[in-house]
PDB file of C-alpha atoms in Angstrom:
ATOM      1  CA  UNK A1060    -157.544  44.418 145.707  1.00 55.00           C
ATOM      2  CA  UNK A1061    -155.257  41.702 144.344  1.00 57.00           C
ATOM      3  CA  UNK A1062    -156.463  38.108 144.191  1.00 70.00           C
ATOM      4  CA  UNK A1063    -154.960  35.576 146.555  1.00 89.00           C
ATOM      5  CA  UNK A1064    -151.563  34.238 145.449  1.00 91.00           C
ATOM      6  CA  UNK A1065    -150.135  31.037 146.918  1.00 91.00           C
ATOM      7  CA  UNK A1066    -146.660  29.536 146.704  1.00 93.00           C
ATOM      8  CA  UNK A1067    -145.942  25.823 146.753  1.00 93.00           C
ATOM      9  CA  UNK A1068    -142.361  25.779 148.056  1.00 92.00           C
ATOM     10  CA  UNK A1069    -140.050  22.777 147.643  1.00 91.00           C
ATOM     11  CA  UNK A1070    -136.595  22.169 149.001  1.00 86.00           C
ATOM     12  CA  UNK A1071    -134.450  19.059 149.050  1.00 69.00           C
ATOM     13  CA  UNK A1072    -131.072  17.931 150.277  1.00 64.00           C
ATOM     14  CA  UNK A1073    -129.115  14.839 149.418  1.00 54.00           C
ATOM     15  CA  UNK A1074    -125.452  15.346 150.141  1.00 60.00           C
ATOM     16  CA  UNK A1075    -122.680  14.118 152.436  1.00 59.00           C
ATOM     17  CA  UNK A1076    -121.402  16.335 155.251  1.00 63.00           C
ATOM     18  CA  UNK A1077    -118.686  18.841 154.414  1.00 61.00           C
ATOM     19  CA  UNK A1078    -120.093  19.641 150.983  1.00 80.00           C
ATOM     20  CA  UNK A1079    -121.058  23.102 149.689  1.00 83.00           C
ATOM     21  CA  UNK A1080    -124.716  22.027 149.845  1.00 79.00           C
ATOM     22  CA  UNK A1081    -124.504  22.234 153.639  1.00 87.00           C
ATOM     23  CA  UNK A1082    -124.070  25.999 153.452  1.00 90.00           C
ATOM     24  CA  UNK A1083    -127.101  27.002 151.422  1.00 92.00           C
ATOM     25  CA  UNK A1084    -130.733  26.106 151.086  1.00 92.00           C
ATOM     26  CA  UNK A1085    -132.370  26.281 147.673  1.00 92.00           C
ATOM     27  CA  UNK A1086    -136.110  26.850 147.475  1.00 94.00           C
ATOM     28  CA  UNK A1087    -138.038  26.294 144.253  1.00 95.00           C
ATOM     29  CA  UNK A1088    -141.666  27.307 144.139  1.00 96.00           C
ATOM     30  CA  UNK A1089    -144.743  27.353 141.948  1.00 96.00           C
ATOM     31  CA  UNK A1090    -146.887  30.484 141.920  1.00 96.00           C
ATOM     32  CA  UNK A1091    -150.620  29.888 141.885  1.00 96.00           C
ATOM     33  CA  UNK A1092    -153.592  32.191 141.655  1.00 94.00           C
ATOM     34  CA  UNK A1093    -156.608  31.287 143.774  1.00 90.00           C
ATOM     35  CA  UNK A1094    -159.850  32.027 141.925  1.00 85.00           C
ATOM     36  CA  UNK A1095    -163.172  33.051 143.458  1.00 84.00           C
ATOM     37  CA  UNK A1096    -164.353  29.429 143.220  1.00 84.00           C
ATOM     38  CA  UNK A1097    -161.243  28.155 145.092  1.00 84.00           C
ATOM     39  CA  UNK A1098    -159.488  26.805 142.007  1.00 89.00           C
ATOM     40  CA  UNK A1099    -155.711  27.139 141.845  1.00 92.00           C
ATOM     41  CA  UNK A1100    -154.262  28.267 138.523  1.00 94.00           C
ATOM     42  CA  UNK A1101    -150.518  27.853 137.876  1.00 97.00           C
ATOM     43  CA  UNK A1102    -149.225  31.286 136.824  1.00 95.00           C
ATOM     44  CA  UNK A1103    -145.466  30.979 137.278  1.00 95.00           C
ATOM     45  CA  UNK A1104    -142.467  29.643 139.137  1.00 95.00           C
ATOM     46  CA  UNK A1105    -139.333  30.842 140.834  1.00 93.00           C
ATOM     47  CA  UNK A1106    -136.401  30.051 143.080  1.00 93.00           C
ATOM     48  CA  UNK A1107    -134.503  31.597 145.967  1.00 93.00           C
ATOM     49  CA  UNK A1108    -131.238  30.636 147.644  1.00 93.00           C
ATOM     50  CA  UNK A1109    -130.487  31.251 151.319  1.00 94.00           C
ATOM     51  CA  UNK A1110    -126.736  31.246 151.973  1.00 93.00           C
ATOM     52  CA  UNK A1111    -125.890  30.130 155.507  1.00 92.00           C
ATOM     53  CA  UNK A1112    -122.909  32.445 155.925  1.00 88.00           C
ATOM     54  CA  UNK A1113    -122.752  32.338 159.725  1.00 85.00           C
ATOM     55  CA  UNK A1114    -122.619  28.541 159.655  1.00 89.00           C
ATOM     56  CA  UNK A1115    -119.853  28.654 157.031  1.00 88.00           C
ATOM     57  CA  UNK A1116    -117.839  31.115 159.116  1.00 83.00           C
ATOM     58  CA  UNK A1117    -118.235  29.039 162.289  1.00 88.00           C
ATOM     59  CA  UNK A1118    -117.197  25.845 160.489  1.00 88.00           C
ATOM     60  CA  UNK A1119    -114.318  27.409 158.512  1.00 85.00           C
ATOM     61  CA  UNK A1120    -115.931  26.773 155.132  1.00 86.00           C
ATOM     62  CA  UNK A1121    -115.256  29.032 152.144  1.00 85.00           C
ATOM     63  CA  UNK A1122    -118.749  30.168 151.153  1.00 88.00           C
ATOM     64  CA  UNK A1123    -117.497  30.766 147.579  1.00 90.00           C
ATOM     65  CA  UNK A1124    -118.106  27.084 146.844  1.00 89.00           C
ATOM     66  CA  UNK A1125    -121.778  27.472 147.770  1.00 90.00           C
ATOM     67  CA  UNK A1126    -122.129  30.579 145.580  1.00 91.00           C
ATOM     68  CA  UNK A1127    -120.366  28.713 142.776  1.00 91.00           C
ATOM     69  CA  UNK A1128    -122.836  25.807 143.003  1.00 88.00           C
ATOM     70  CA  UNK A1129    -125.660  28.248 142.210  1.00 89.00           C
ATOM     71  CA  UNK A1130    -123.826  30.297 139.556  1.00 89.00           C
ATOM     72  CA  UNK A1131    -123.677  33.344 141.840  1.00 91.00           C
ATOM     73  CA  UNK A1132    -119.934  33.952 141.533  1.00 90.00           C
ATOM     74  CA  UNK A1133    -120.525  37.521 140.380  1.00 90.00           C
ATOM     75  CA  UNK A1134    -122.609  38.279 143.469  1.00 90.00           C
ATOM     76  CA  UNK A1135    -119.917  36.710 145.661  1.00 91.00           C
ATOM     77  CA  UNK A1136    -117.398  39.054 144.038  1.00 90.00           C
ATOM     78  CA  UNK A1137    -119.515  42.060 144.948  1.00 89.00           C
ATOM     79  CA  UNK A1138    -119.668  41.027 148.601  1.00 88.00           C
ATOM     80  CA  UNK A1139    -116.309  39.399 149.355  1.00 87.00           C
ATOM     81  CA  UNK A1140    -112.665  40.209 148.641  1.00 87.00           C
ATOM     82  CA  UNK A1141    -110.013  37.820 147.277  1.00 85.00           C
ATOM     83  CA  UNK A1142    -109.312  36.471 150.792  1.00 83.00           C
ATOM     84  CA  UNK A1143    -112.963  35.532 151.362  1.00 79.00           C
ATOM     85  CA  UNK A1144    -113.552  38.375 153.807  1.00 79.00           C
ATOM     86  CA  UNK A1145    -116.502  40.717 153.516  1.00 79.00           C
ATOM     87  CA  UNK A1146    -115.579  43.891 151.698  1.00 84.00           C
ATOM     88  CA  UNK A1147    -115.237  46.949 153.932  1.00 84.00           C
ATOM     89  CA  UNK A1148    -118.540  48.539 152.898  1.00 81.00           C
ATOM     90  CA  UNK A1149    -120.446  45.376 153.869  1.00 78.00           C
ATOM     91  CA  UNK A1150    -118.409  44.896 157.028  1.00 76.00           C
ATOM     92  CA  UNK A1151    -119.378  48.438 158.073  1.00 75.00           C
ATOM     93  CA  UNK A1152    -123.042  47.642 157.508  1.00 72.00           C
ATOM     94  CA  UNK A1153    -122.794  44.540 159.681  1.00 67.00           C
ATOM     95  CA  UNK A1154    -120.916  46.446 162.389  1.00 68.00           C
ATOM     96  CA  UNK A1155    -123.674  49.063 162.594  1.00 68.00           C
ATOM     97  CA  UNK A1156    -126.158  46.475 163.824  1.00 64.00           C
ATOM     98  CA  UNK A1157    -125.059  44.096 166.598  1.00 61.00           C
ATOM     99  CA  UNK A1158    -127.910  41.686 165.929  1.00 60.00           C
ATOM    100  CA  UNK A1159    -127.375  41.622 162.176  1.00 72.00           C
ATOM    101  CA  UNK A1160    -127.943  38.232 160.570  1.00 81.00           C
ATOM    102  CA  UNK A1161    -125.099  37.444 158.177  1.00 83.00           C
ATOM    103  CA  UNK A1162    -127.102  35.031 156.021  1.00 90.00           C
ATOM    104  CA  UNK A1163    -127.795  36.199 152.484  1.00 91.00           C
ATOM    105  CA  UNK A1164    -131.029  35.585 150.586  1.00 93.00           C
ATOM    106  CA  UNK A1165    -130.827  35.737 146.816  1.00 93.00           C
ATOM    107  CA  UNK A1166    -134.135  35.823 145.006  1.00 89.00           C
ATOM    108  CA  UNK A1167    -132.814  34.192 141.896  1.00 84.00           C
ATOM    109  CA  UNK A1168    -135.734  33.737 139.534  1.00 86.00           C
ATOM    110  CA  UNK A1169    -139.339  34.662 139.192  1.00 91.00           C
ATOM    111  CA  UNK A1170    -141.114  33.736 135.984  1.00 91.00           C
ATOM    112  CA  UNK A1171    -144.741  34.785 135.608  1.00 92.00           C
ATOM    113  CA  UNK A1172    -146.549  33.447 132.548  1.00 93.00           C
ATOM    114  CA  UNK A1173    -147.100  36.193 129.936  1.00 92.00           C
ATOM    115  CA  UNK A1174    -150.880  36.321 130.304  1.00 93.00           C
ATOM    116  CA  UNK A1175    -150.479  37.040 134.049  1.00 92.00           C
ATOM    117  CA  UNK A1176    -147.740  39.657 133.788  1.00 90.00           C
ATOM    118  CA  UNK A1177    -148.304  43.349 134.573  1.00 90.00           C
ATOM    119  CA  UNK A1178    -150.913  42.654 137.259  1.00 91.00           C
ATOM    120  CA  UNK A1179    -148.655  43.098 140.311  1.00 89.00           C
ATOM    121  CA  UNK A1180    -148.356  39.376 141.035  1.00 91.00           C
ATOM    122  CA  UNK A1181    -144.552  39.496 141.152  1.00 90.00           C
ATOM    123  CA  UNK A1182    -144.717  42.142 143.869  1.00 90.00           C
ATOM    124  CA  UNK A1183    -147.086  39.939 145.877  1.00 92.00           C
ATOM    125  CA  UNK A1184    -144.719  36.965 145.475  1.00 93.00           C
ATOM    126  CA  UNK A1185    -141.789  39.056 146.776  1.00 92.00           C
ATOM    127  CA  UNK A1186    -143.873  40.069 149.795  1.00 92.00           C
ATOM    128  CA  UNK A1187    -144.814  36.434 150.509  1.00 93.00           C
ATOM    129  CA  UNK A1188    -141.149  35.375 150.266  1.00 93.00           C
ATOM    130  CA  UNK A1189    -140.002  38.166 152.598  1.00 92.00           C
ATOM    131  CA  UNK A1190    -142.562  37.021 155.162  1.00 93.00           C
ATOM    132  CA  UNK A1191    -141.557  33.369 154.683  1.00 93.00           C
ATOM    133  CA  UNK A1192    -137.849  34.114 155.215  1.00 92.00           C
ATOM    134  CA  UNK A1193    -138.363  36.814 157.866  1.00 90.00           C
ATOM    135  CA  UNK A1194    -135.539  36.715 160.410  1.00 86.00           C
ATOM    136  CA  UNK A1195    -133.499  34.210 158.368  1.00 88.00           C
ATOM    137  CA  UNK A1196    -131.282  36.688 156.540  1.00 88.00           C
ATOM    138  CA  UNK A1197    -129.644  40.077 156.882  1.00 83.00           C
ATOM    139  CA  UNK A1198    -129.256  40.959 153.207  1.00 84.00           C
ATOM    140  CA  UNK A1199    -131.604  40.238 150.339  1.00 86.00           C
ATOM    141  CA  UNK A1200    -130.312  40.452 146.801  1.00 87.00           C
ATOM    142  CA  UNK A1201    -132.641  40.409 143.828  1.00 84.00           C
ATOM    143  CA  UNK A1202    -130.800  38.719 140.986  1.00 72.00           C
ATOM    144  CA  UNK A1203    -132.486  39.996 137.849  1.00 70.00           C
ATOM    145  CA  UNK A1204    -131.790  38.122 134.687  1.00 61.00           C
ATOM    146  CA  UNK A1205    -133.657  38.660 131.425  1.00 57.00           C
ATOM    147  CA  UNK A1206    -134.804  35.168 130.482  1.00 55.00           C
ATOM    148  CA  UNK A1207    -134.611  35.977 126.778  1.00 49.00           C
ATOM    149  CA  UNK A1208    -130.819  36.008 127.231  1.00 48.00           C
ATOM    150  CA  UNK A1209    -130.806  32.530 128.741  1.00 52.00           C
ATOM    151  CA  UNK A1210    -129.140  29.923 126.594  1.00 49.00           C
ATOM    152  CA  UNK A1211    -131.558  27.311 125.325  1.00 44.00           C
ATOM    153  CA  UNK A1212    -130.344  23.781 124.731  1.00 47.00           C
ATOM    154  CA  UNK A1213    -132.402  22.203 121.955  1.00 42.00           C
ATOM    155  CA  UNK A1214    -130.409  18.975 121.851  1.00 43.00           C
TER     156      UNK A1214
END
């Protein structure tokens, strides 16, 4: 049995109306392990972005700007055509389910400290996030990115 994992989730918003920030919610979180003696140990962190596509459609906003704000242009290109319409294969998926939620959840990052890796904690975090966002999205995209390829700024 896996130990208890908790997430401390933070979100913030400070933007005027009509901005791309109004069409997504960014959630940053710390991953903590609860020990047998009720101590919390920081073991990692992560972030997820919930794109409010239905709201953007209803308000005539091009959701590309929201994807661009989060460096998800490549994911946008996989989902939408040049005119900003869902590509046919995604449109078909939405059409198959009348109650389909058009919001998109992108699990952007999950960093588990090396000494806590390979214990299944990442899988538990994904399960917690799916429960947390249950009913808020129709598509979940896991955006894997090897952190060793991330550019480090030592200035």
